[in-house]
Amino acid sequence: MGVEKRPNGKLKTCRVHDLLHKFCLEKSKQENFLLHINGFSGEDSFPEMCMDYRLFVHSSEDQIDLWQPSRSNVRSLLFNVIDSDNLLWPHDVSFIFNSFKLVKVLDLESVNIGGTFPSEIQFLIHLKYFAAKTGGNSIPSCIANLWNLETFVIRGLGGEVILPSSLLKMVKMRNIHVTHRASFSLHENMGESLADSQLDNLETFSTPHLVYGEDTEMLLRKMPKLRKLSCIFSGTFGYSEKVKGKCVPFPRLDILSHLESLKIVSNSYPAKLPHVFSFPSRLRELTLSKFRLPWSQILSIGELPNLKILKLLLRAFEGDEWEVNDSEFRELKYLELGDLNITRWSVSEDAFPLLERLVLTKCKCLEKIPSHFDDAVSLKSIEVNWCSWDVAHSAEEIQAIQHDEMANDAFKVTIQPPDWDRNSSP
């Protein structure tokens, strides 16, 4: 069994041996927990009458198109459809809306349901979980008729997906995930659109397009229990008393008192102006990408009292040198730097007192890893991916000190590619 964990230590993926997988499927069938239909095996057939409560279909798209089941008692219907030749080809799934009226979990994320979102879905009133892949750029307002819906997942194939304002009134909604970008279709009068909003139970939301302004703040205030937010940010110019001059203000996030995980990708042209952030103090995980901020602006992040995981990716910060002071990152356990143009990195003696994992990816200008980590008691591993040989060599030196002088035999260094050419860098 292979297990991959997230930076916070929680399980991300689990891989099992094919024999164990087969045993689990047989056992689930015997106990009427889950019926697995494998359209590729030749042994399974697509049933006309579906009496099982949970059904998992693994087949090609052509087989799905030919399946015409009668009414069934299925409560959970999951598809894993594979057809490498027609990945973007839309398919008619209307039979689902006619034959599976009692379904509560419907996973169509591997099936392209077409450019027009099917309005018939509004009749599946028992749905709690719905996922689909669509080439359309909008969701119909009738989605709000699914008053039991708790999780809504859309894999968009055509760019931005516009969500209806009616979705803001779905009281039981807990999770909204849209790939790759979402926006709301709101009236000119934002207050009127949000007056009846009832997203009080929403906990996770990705990936809305946010801009600074009262409208965005008003929208976020309607999500008081939001714990995880992944968003795209387009900046505008403004004035801030905090920096006493022009700046790029960011939407106020300190109003989200329950927010613990935040991912932001900047969609703006680098302005070379200070950005004004207001992160909630409860924040535990932060990922920034494409902001091109000066390193002087990292101070507000380093002072976050509960920050455990920090990822700075794709030129999140720009500049030759990053100096980390004693008072910064007191609780940080995981730090990832990816595709940054940093050259020199210095760390004060008492900084990063709890850091356990350090990941460096494509930081090709970095001269070396700070010697501060030579005797870092908390550090468990360093991962170096496609950096210079000097960085890889400094990681090996830290490992030697950790093993020989600190007696930390569990300390681990991983270098990619493993067959590193010591005479050159990628």
Tab-separated table of C-alpha atoms in Angstrom, residues 1-410:
chain	number	residue	atom	x	y	z
A	1	MET	CA	0.000	0.000	0.000
A	2	GLY	CA	1.366	3.420	-0.981
A	3	VAL	CA	0.311	6.569	0.844
A	4	GLU	CA	0.885	10.202	-0.121
A	5	LYS	CA	0.305	12.837	2.536
A	6	ARG	CA	-0.412	16.549	2.361
A	7	PRO	CA	1.930	19.132	3.925
A	8	ASN	CA	-0.352	19.196	6.984
A	9	GLY	CA	0.124	15.448	7.467
A	10	LYS	CA	-3.362	14.478	6.324
A	11	LEU	CA	-3.905	11.720	3.755
A	12	LYS	CA	-3.905	12.858	0.111
A	13	THR	CA	-3.903	9.627	-1.926
A	14	CYS	CA	-3.804	5.935	-1.119
A	15	ARG	CA	-2.743	3.232	-3.573
A	16	VAL	CA	-3.499	-0.436	-2.953
A	17	HIS	CA	-2.312	-3.645	-4.611
A	18	ASP	CA	-4.541	-4.859	-7.446
A	19	LEU	CA	-5.342	-8.065	-5.531
A	20	LEU	CA	-6.492	-6.078	-2.503
A	21	HIS	CA	-8.497	-3.808	-4.806
A	22	LYS	CA	-10.207	-6.824	-6.386
A	23	PHE	CA	-10.940	-8.306	-2.960
A	24	CYS	CA	-12.552	-5.042	-1.794
A	25	LEU	CA	-14.774	-4.888	-4.880
A	26	GLU	CA	-15.914	-8.488	-4.394
A	27	LYS	CA	-16.591	-7.887	-0.717
A	28	SER	CA	-18.563	-4.704	-1.408
A	29	LYS	CA	-20.681	-6.618	-3.926
A	30	GLN	CA	-21.346	-9.474	-1.488
A	31	GLU	CA	-22.431	-7.063	1.228
A	32	ASN	CA	-24.506	-4.939	-1.186
A	33	PHE	CA	-22.374	-1.903	-0.405
A	34	LEU	CA	-21.261	-1.087	-3.959
A	35	LEU	CA	-21.847	-2.673	-7.363
A	36	HIS	CA	-18.879	-2.212	-9.707
A	37	ILE	CA	-19.588	-2.458	-13.444
A	38	ASN	CA	-16.447	-2.881	-15.527
A	39	GLY	CA	-17.328	-2.316	-19.164
A	40	PHE	CA	-13.831	-3.333	-20.246
A	41	SER	CA	-13.780	-6.803	-18.678
A	42	GLY	CA	-16.407	-8.507	-20.830
A	43	GLU	CA	-17.723	-10.219	-17.691
A	44	ASP	CA	-19.966	-7.427	-16.422
A	45	SER	CA	-23.096	-6.257	-18.190
A	46	PHE	CA	-24.987	-3.004	-17.867
A	47	PRO	CA	-28.172	-3.803	-15.921
A	48	GLU	CA	-31.564	-2.668	-17.167
A	49	MET	CA	-32.916	-2.807	-13.622
A	50	CYS	CA	-30.601	-1.278	-11.012
A	51	MET	CA	-31.613	-2.438	-7.539
A	52	ASP	CA	-28.319	-1.673	-5.790
A	53	TYR	CA	-28.098	1.557	-3.809
A	54	ARG	CA	-24.549	2.379	-4.912
A	55	LEU	CA	-23.292	1.929	-8.465
A	56	PHE	CA	-19.793	2.550	-9.846
A	57	VAL	CA	-19.422	2.423	-13.645
A	58	HIS	CA	-15.994	2.015	-15.254
A	59	SER	CA	-16.259	1.959	-19.050
A	60	SER	CA	-15.782	3.765	-22.355
A	61	GLU	CA	-18.012	6.659	-23.410
A	62	ASP	CA	-19.538	4.610	-26.246
A	63	GLN	CA	-20.857	2.058	-23.773
A	64	ILE	CA	-22.422	4.795	-21.659
A	65	ASP	CA	-24.219	6.185	-24.713
A	66	LEU	CA	-25.848	2.777	-25.337
A	67	TRP	CA	-26.978	2.214	-21.749
A	68	GLN	CA	-30.739	2.672	-21.306
A	69	PRO	CA	-31.685	1.567	-17.784
A	70	SER	CA	-35.227	1.651	-16.463
A	71	ARG	CA	-36.197	3.366	-13.214
A	72	SER	CA	-33.958	2.401	-10.324
A	73	ASN	CA	-33.394	2.757	-6.594
A	74	VAL	CA	-29.772	3.851	-6.969
A	75	ARG	CA	-28.753	6.507	-4.426
A	76	SER	CA	-25.081	6.903	-5.452
A	77	LEU	CA	-24.018	6.829	-9.111
A	78	LEU	CA	-20.343	7.282	-9.956
A	79	PHE	CA	-18.714	7.166	-13.386
A	80	ASN	CA	-15.108	6.594	-14.389
A	81	VAL	CA	-15.351	6.945	-18.155
A	82	ILE	CA	-12.246	6.552	-20.302
A	83	ASP	CA	-12.001	7.414	-23.985
A	84	SER	CA	-8.681	8.999	-24.886
A	85	ASP	CA	-9.740	9.696	-28.481
A	86	ASN	CA	-12.784	11.807	-27.611
A	87	LEU	CA	-11.982	13.530	-24.338
A	88	LEU	CA	-13.830	16.710	-25.336
A	89	TRP	CA	-16.716	15.051	-27.160
A	90	PRO	CA	-20.082	15.807	-25.480
A	91	HIS	CA	-22.381	12.949	-24.543
A	92	ASP	CA	-26.088	12.662	-23.892
A	93	VAL	CA	-26.719	11.867	-20.232
A	94	SER	CA	-30.453	12.583	-20.239
A	95	PHE	CA	-31.161	8.936	-19.360
A	96	ILE	CA	-29.742	9.634	-15.904
A	97	PHE	CA	-32.331	12.325	-15.174
A	98	ASN	CA	-35.122	9.994	-16.284
A	99	SER	CA	-33.970	6.745	-14.667
A	100	PHE	CA	-32.255	7.759	-11.436
A	101	LYS	CA	-34.786	10.033	-9.751
A	102	LEU	CA	-33.711	9.078	-6.221
A	103	VAL	CA	-29.981	9.615	-6.643
A	104	LYS	CA	-28.220	11.593	-3.897
A	105	VAL	CA	-24.637	11.364	-5.176
A	106	LEU	CA	-24.002	11.862	-8.908
A	107	ASP	CA	-20.405	12.000	-10.148
A	108	LEU	CA	-20.128	12.849	-13.863
A	109	GLU	CA	-16.750	14.552	-13.648
A	110	SER	CA	-15.268	12.119	-16.190
A	111	VAL	CA	-18.126	12.663	-18.675
A	112	ASN	CA	-18.458	15.762	-20.868
A	113	ILE	CA	-22.131	16.669	-20.527
A	114	GLY	CA	-21.900	19.234	-23.349
A	115	GLY	CA	-21.856	22.966	-23.891
A	116	THR	CA	-25.385	23.504	-22.583
A	117	PHE	CA	-25.873	22.626	-18.952
A	118	PRO	CA	-28.882	20.250	-18.733
A	119	SER	CA	-31.815	21.952	-17.043
A	120	GLU	CA	-33.322	18.518	-16.298
A	121	ILE	CA	-30.973	18.227	-13.363
A	122	GLN	CA	-33.355	20.410	-11.344
A	123	PHE	CA	-35.675	17.411	-10.997
A	124	LEU	CA	-33.098	15.357	-9.071
A	125	ILE	CA	-34.244	17.028	-5.883
A	126	HIS	CA	-32.539	14.514	-3.571
A	127	LEU	CA	-29.041	15.376	-4.813
A	128	LYS	CA	-26.482	16.187	-2.132
A	129	TYR	CA	-23.350	15.820	-4.279
A	130	PHE	CA	-23.040	16.695	-7.970
A	131	ALA	CA	-19.914	16.772	-10.150
A	132	ALA	CA	-19.702	17.212	-13.930
A	133	LYS	CA	-17.431	18.187	-16.805
A	134	THR	CA	-18.904	20.769	-19.187
A	135	GLY	CA	-17.889	22.895	-22.145
A	136	GLY	CA	-20.508	25.483	-21.239
A	137	ASN	CA	-19.671	28.841	-19.691
A	138	SER	CA	-22.716	29.259	-17.468
A	139	ILE	CA	-24.862	27.381	-14.976
A	140	PRO	CA	-28.665	27.839	-15.177
A	141	SER	CA	-30.496	29.493	-12.298
A	142	CYS	CA	-32.665	26.385	-11.870
A	143	ILE	CA	-29.728	24.763	-10.057
A	144	ALA	CA	-31.169	26.426	-6.943
A	145	ASN	CA	-34.093	23.974	-7.103
A	146	LEU	CA	-31.690	21.351	-5.754
A	147	TRP	CA	-32.337	22.548	-2.238
A	148	ASN	CA	-30.553	19.540	-0.664
A	149	LEU	CA	-27.301	20.113	-2.572
A	150	GLU	CA	-24.201	20.348	-0.360
A	151	THR	CA	-21.296	19.853	-2.801
A	152	PHE	CA	-21.174	21.304	-6.326
A	153	VAL	CA	-18.167	20.462	-8.536
A	154	ILE	CA	-17.772	21.760	-12.097
A	155	ARG	CA	-14.819	20.978	-14.335
A	156	GLY	CA	-15.033	23.675	-16.993
A	157	LEU	CA	-13.570	23.059	-20.438
A	158	GLY	CA	-14.231	26.497	-21.908
A	159	GLY	CA	-12.579	28.948	-19.509
A	160	GLU	CA	-14.600	30.965	-17.008
A	161	VAL	CA	-17.846	29.507	-15.674
A	162	ILE	CA	-20.537	31.996	-14.642
A	163	LEU	CA	-22.550	30.951	-11.602
A	164	PRO	CA	-26.134	32.206	-11.176
A	165	SER	CA	-27.024	34.524	-8.304
A	166	SER	CA	-29.660	31.959	-7.287
A	167	LEU	CA	-26.839	29.687	-6.124
A	168	LEU	CA	-26.158	32.193	-3.332
A	169	LYS	CA	-29.506	31.247	-1.801
A	170	MET	CA	-28.761	27.519	-1.420
A	171	VAL	CA	-28.880	27.163	2.350
A	172	LYS	CA	-27.296	23.703	2.624
A	173	MET	CA	-24.373	24.344	0.257
A	174	ARG	CA	-21.034	23.521	1.883
A	175	ASN	CA	-18.566	23.104	-0.991
A	176	ILE	CA	-18.275	24.837	-4.382
A	177	HIS	CA	-15.399	23.846	-6.680
A	178	VAL	CA	-15.098	25.233	-10.207
A	179	THR	CA	-12.150	24.549	-12.515
A	180	HIS	CA	-10.537	26.783	-13.631
A	181	ARG	CA	-12.296	30.059	-12.828
A	182	ALA	CA	-15.724	31.160	-11.614
A	183	SER	CA	-17.674	34.393	-11.343
A	184	PHE	CA	-21.213	35.265	-10.299
A	185	SER	CA	-23.914	36.640	-12.559
A	186	LEU	CA	-25.150	39.486	-10.376
A	187	HIS	CA	-27.466	42.420	-10.922
A	188	GLU	CA	-26.113	45.938	-11.277
A	189	ASN	CA	-27.340	46.544	-7.754
A	190	MET	CA	-25.086	44.194	-5.798
A	191	GLY	CA	-26.943	44.765	-2.557
A	192	GLU	CA	-30.164	43.633	-4.200
A	193	SER	CA	-28.503	40.456	-5.505
A	194	LEU	CA	-27.069	39.568	-2.115
A	195	ALA	CA	-30.001	40.617	0.044
A	196	ASP	CA	-31.365	37.065	0.321
A	197	SER	CA	-28.026	35.274	0.175
A	198	GLN	CA	-27.888	32.319	2.566
A	199	LEU	CA	-24.446	30.739	2.117
A	200	ASP	CA	-24.017	30.633	5.880
A	201	ASN	CA	-22.813	27.011	5.758
A	202	LEU	CA	-20.321	27.305	2.882
A	203	GLU	CA	-16.942	25.925	4.008
A	204	THR	CA	-14.840	25.579	0.819
A	205	PHE	CA	-14.877	27.660	-2.373
A	206	SER	CA	-12.675	27.482	-5.486
A	207	THR	CA	-11.921	29.190	-7.832
A	208	PRO	CA	-13.755	32.565	-7.791
A	209	HIS	CA	-12.367	35.598	-9.612
A	210	LEU	CA	-12.023	38.421	-7.071
A	211	VAL	CA	-11.274	42.124	-7.441
A	212	TYR	CA	-10.911	44.774	-4.772
A	213	GLY	CA	-14.083	46.683	-3.911
A	214	GLU	CA	-17.226	46.852	-1.830
A	215	ASP	CA	-18.978	44.270	-4.021
A	216	THR	CA	-16.375	41.603	-3.288
A	217	GLU	CA	-16.354	42.418	0.416
A	218	MET	CA	-20.140	42.212	0.480
A	219	LEU	CA	-19.989	38.813	-1.228
A	220	LEU	CA	-17.405	37.439	1.206
A	221	ARG	CA	-19.432	38.635	4.198
A	222	LYS	CA	-22.174	36.270	3.022
A	223	MET	CA	-19.796	33.323	3.618
A	224	PRO	CA	-19.034	33.667	7.357
A	225	LYS	CA	-18.016	30.016	7.896
A	226	LEU	CA	-15.626	29.754	4.940
A	227	ARG	CA	-12.582	27.644	5.908
A	228	LYS	CA	-10.835	27.082	2.553
A	229	LEU	CA	-10.641	29.589	-0.304
A	230	SER	CA	-8.765	29.249	-3.594
A	231	CYS	CA	-9.154	32.326	-5.806
A	232	ILE	CA	-7.854	34.331	-8.770
A	233	PHE	CA	-7.135	38.000	-8.084
A	234	SER	CA	-7.148	40.908	-10.547
A	235	GLY	CA	-5.665	44.024	-8.999
A	236	THR	CA	-6.701	47.648	-9.278
A	237	PHE	CA	-4.802	50.759	-8.218
A	238	GLY	CA	-5.725	52.662	-5.086
A	239	TYR	CA	-4.423	54.672	-2.140
A	240	SER	CA	-3.635	53.324	1.316
A	241	GLU	CA	-2.981	55.152	4.569
A	242	LYS	CA	-1.012	52.089	5.633
A	243	VAL	CA	1.681	52.648	2.985
A	244	LYS	CA	1.004	56.403	2.601
A	245	GLY	CA	0.704	56.248	-1.147
A	246	LYS	CA	-0.443	54.360	-4.220
A	247	CYS	CA	-0.902	50.622	-3.855
A	248	VAL	CA	-2.722	47.543	-5.111
A	249	PRO	CA	-5.346	46.868	-2.422
A	250	PHE	CA	-6.526	43.306	-1.870
A	251	PRO	CA	-10.062	42.368	-0.763
A	252	ARG	CA	-10.414	42.264	3.006
A	253	LEU	CA	-10.104	38.681	4.155
A	254	ASP	CA	-9.861	39.374	7.876
A	255	ILE	CA	-13.667	39.429	7.871
A	256	LEU	CA	-13.513	35.640	7.299
A	257	SER	CA	-12.804	34.713	10.897
A	258	HIS	CA	-12.923	30.937	10.201
A	259	LEU	CA	-10.597	30.971	7.164
A	260	GLU	CA	-7.733	28.487	7.617
A	261	SER	CA	-6.531	27.726	4.071
A	262	LEU	CA	-5.989	30.325	1.325
A	263	LYS	CA	-4.614	30.008	-2.223
A	264	ILE	CA	-4.309	33.102	-4.435
A	265	VAL	CA	-3.122	33.386	-8.032
A	266	SER	CA	-2.581	36.919	-9.327
A	267	ASN	CA	-4.008	37.631	-12.765
A	268	SER	CA	-2.657	41.196	-12.923
A	269	TYR	CA	0.233	42.742	-14.793
A	270	PRO	CA	3.071	43.400	-12.316
A	271	ALA	CA	2.445	46.920	-10.999
A	272	LYS	CA	5.647	47.391	-8.967
A	273	LEU	CA	3.455	48.900	-6.263
A	274	PRO	CA	3.010	47.606	-2.708
A	275	HIS	CA	0.057	45.287	-2.171
A	276	VAL	CA	-2.050	45.798	0.937
A	277	PHE	CA	-3.211	42.496	2.435
A	278	SER	CA	-5.412	41.846	5.447
A	279	PHE	CA	-5.188	38.146	6.268
A	280	PRO	CA	-7.239	36.606	9.099
A	281	SER	CA	-5.184	35.681	12.163
A	282	ARG	CA	-6.562	32.127	12.128
A	283	LEU	CA	-4.919	31.364	8.754
A	284	ARG	CA	-2.907	28.116	8.810
A	285	GLU	CA	-2.122	27.507	5.109
A	286	LEU	CA	-1.185	30.145	2.505
A	287	THR	CA	-0.204	29.741	-1.168
A	288	LEU	CA	0.704	32.773	-3.309
A	289	SER	CA	1.453	32.648	-7.056
A	290	LYS	CA	2.412	35.205	-9.741
A	291	PHE	CA	2.295	38.344	-7.562
A	292	ARG	CA	5.919	39.446	-8.174
A	293	LEU	CA	6.029	41.189	-4.789
A	294	PRO	CA	9.212	42.669	-3.304
A	295	TRP	CA	10.607	40.629	-0.410
A	296	SER	CA	10.031	43.577	1.917
A	297	GLN	CA	6.312	42.784	1.806
A	298	ILE	CA	6.640	39.335	3.309
A	299	LEU	CA	6.735	40.790	6.828
A	300	SER	CA	2.931	40.788	7.171
A	301	ILE	CA	2.919	37.080	6.277
A	302	GLY	CA	5.763	36.229	8.645
A	303	GLU	CA	3.820	37.735	11.541
A	304	LEU	CA	0.714	35.555	11.089
A	305	PRO	CA	0.407	33.815	14.483
A	306	ASN	CA	-1.027	30.471	13.316
A	307	LEU	CA	0.575	29.982	9.892
A	308	LYS	CA	1.788	26.369	9.523
A	309	ILE	CA	2.160	25.940	5.744
A	310	LEU	CA	3.519	28.504	3.257
A	311	LYS	CA	3.977	28.034	-0.498
A	312	LEU	CA	5.494	30.834	-2.598
A	313	LEU	CA	5.218	29.803	-6.253
A	314	LEU	CA	5.652	31.145	-9.791
A	315	ARG	CA	7.316	34.456	-8.963
A	316	ALA	CA	5.115	35.141	-5.973
A	317	PHE	CA	8.003	37.319	-4.796
A	318	GLU	CA	10.778	38.893	-6.841
A	319	GLY	CA	14.210	40.120	-5.858
A	320	ASP	CA	17.739	38.901	-5.299
A	321	GLU	CA	17.709	38.602	-1.524
A	322	TRP	CA	15.338	37.442	1.201
A	323	GLU	CA	16.259	38.130	4.827
A	324	VAL	CA	14.262	36.313	7.486
A	325	ASN	CA	14.305	37.875	10.960
A	326	ASP	CA	13.954	36.248	14.380
A	327	SER	CA	10.364	37.344	14.892
A	328	GLU	CA	9.054	35.778	11.672
A	329	PHE	CA	7.353	32.434	10.979
A	330	ARG	CA	7.240	31.276	14.589
A	331	GLU	CA	4.747	28.452	13.903
A	332	LEU	CA	5.677	27.466	10.325
A	333	LYS	CA	6.193	23.725	9.724
A	334	TYR	CA	6.228	23.504	5.917
A	335	LEU	CA	7.890	25.932	3.481
A	336	GLU	CA	7.886	25.560	-0.313
A	337	LEU	CA	9.637	27.929	-2.725
A	338	GLY	CA	8.918	27.282	-6.393
A	339	ASP	CA	10.127	29.063	-9.524
A	340	LEU	CA	11.500	32.145	-7.755
A	341	ASN	CA	14.436	34.273	-8.944
A	342	ILE	CA	15.945	34.618	-5.473
A	343	THR	CA	19.767	34.529	-5.345
A	344	ARG	CA	20.662	34.964	-1.668
A	345	TRP	CA	18.666	33.735	1.301
A	346	SER	CA	19.688	34.549	4.867
A	347	VAL	CA	17.914	33.314	7.988
A	348	SER	CA	18.339	34.654	11.527
A	349	GLU	CA	19.223	32.269	14.319
A	350	ASP	CA	15.775	32.063	15.932
A	351	ALA	CA	13.643	32.080	12.764
A	352	PHE	CA	11.664	29.009	11.660
A	353	PRO	CA	11.928	27.336	15.114
A	354	LEU	CA	9.337	24.654	14.218
A	355	LEU	CA	10.056	24.087	10.501
A	356	GLU	CA	9.886	20.388	9.561
A	357	ARG	CA	9.880	20.291	5.747
A	358	LEU	CA	11.646	22.507	3.193
A	359	VAL	CA	10.886	22.126	-0.538
A	360	LEU	CA	12.795	24.017	-3.257
A	361	THR	CA	11.702	23.706	-6.897
A	362	LYS	CA	13.228	25.466	-9.918
A	363	CYS	CA	14.941	28.149	-7.835
A	364	LYS	CA	17.795	28.116	-10.329
A	365	CYS	CA	19.383	31.400	-9.221
A	366	LEU	CA	19.636	30.449	-5.555
A	367	GLU	CA	23.270	30.109	-4.479
A	368	LYS	CA	22.749	27.796	-1.511
A	369	ILE	CA	20.457	26.775	1.321
A	370	PRO	CA	21.127	28.862	4.459
A	371	SER	CA	23.480	27.280	6.998
A	372	HIS	CA	20.816	28.102	9.602
A	373	PHE	CA	19.289	24.709	8.812
A	374	ASP	CA	22.511	22.817	9.626
A	375	ASP	CA	21.507	22.350	13.254
A	376	ALA	CA	17.761	22.999	13.042
A	377	VAL	CA	16.339	20.602	15.628
A	378	SER	CA	12.823	20.453	14.186
A	379	LEU	CA	13.803	19.915	10.517
A	380	LYS	CA	12.928	16.451	9.153
A	381	SER	CA	13.507	16.729	5.400
A	382	ILE	CA	14.715	18.876	2.505
A	383	GLU	CA	13.499	18.324	-1.051
A	384	VAL	CA	15.416	19.862	-3.973
A	385	ASN	CA	13.849	19.741	-7.452
A	386	TRP	CA	15.586	21.148	-10.522
A	387	CYS	CA	17.697	23.723	-8.726
A	388	SER	CA	21.427	24.401	-9.200
A	389	TRP	CA	24.077	21.909	-8.184
A	390	ASP	CA	25.224	24.328	-5.463
A	391	VAL	CA	21.799	24.106	-3.838
A	392	ALA	CA	21.780	20.309	-4.092
A	393	HIS	CA	25.281	20.184	-2.611
A	394	SER	CA	24.320	22.439	0.317
A	395	ALA	CA	21.350	20.132	1.029
A	396	GLU	CA	23.735	17.167	1.183
A	397	GLU	CA	26.019	19.097	3.545
A	398	ILE	CA	23.077	19.832	5.845
A	399	GLN	CA	22.160	16.142	5.793
A	400	ALA	CA	25.695	15.165	6.797
A	401	ILE	CA	25.640	17.576	9.757
A	402	GLN	CA	22.171	16.437	10.827
A	403	HIS	CA	23.294	12.794	10.771
A	404	ASP	CA	26.802	13.141	12.214
A	405	GLU	CA	26.568	16.052	14.633
A	406	MET	CA	22.871	16.189	15.512
A	407	ALA	CA	22.404	12.371	15.598
A	408	ASN	CA	19.260	12.908	13.538
A	409	ASP	CA	19.406	9.703	11.484
A	410	ALA	CA	15.794	10.123	10.351
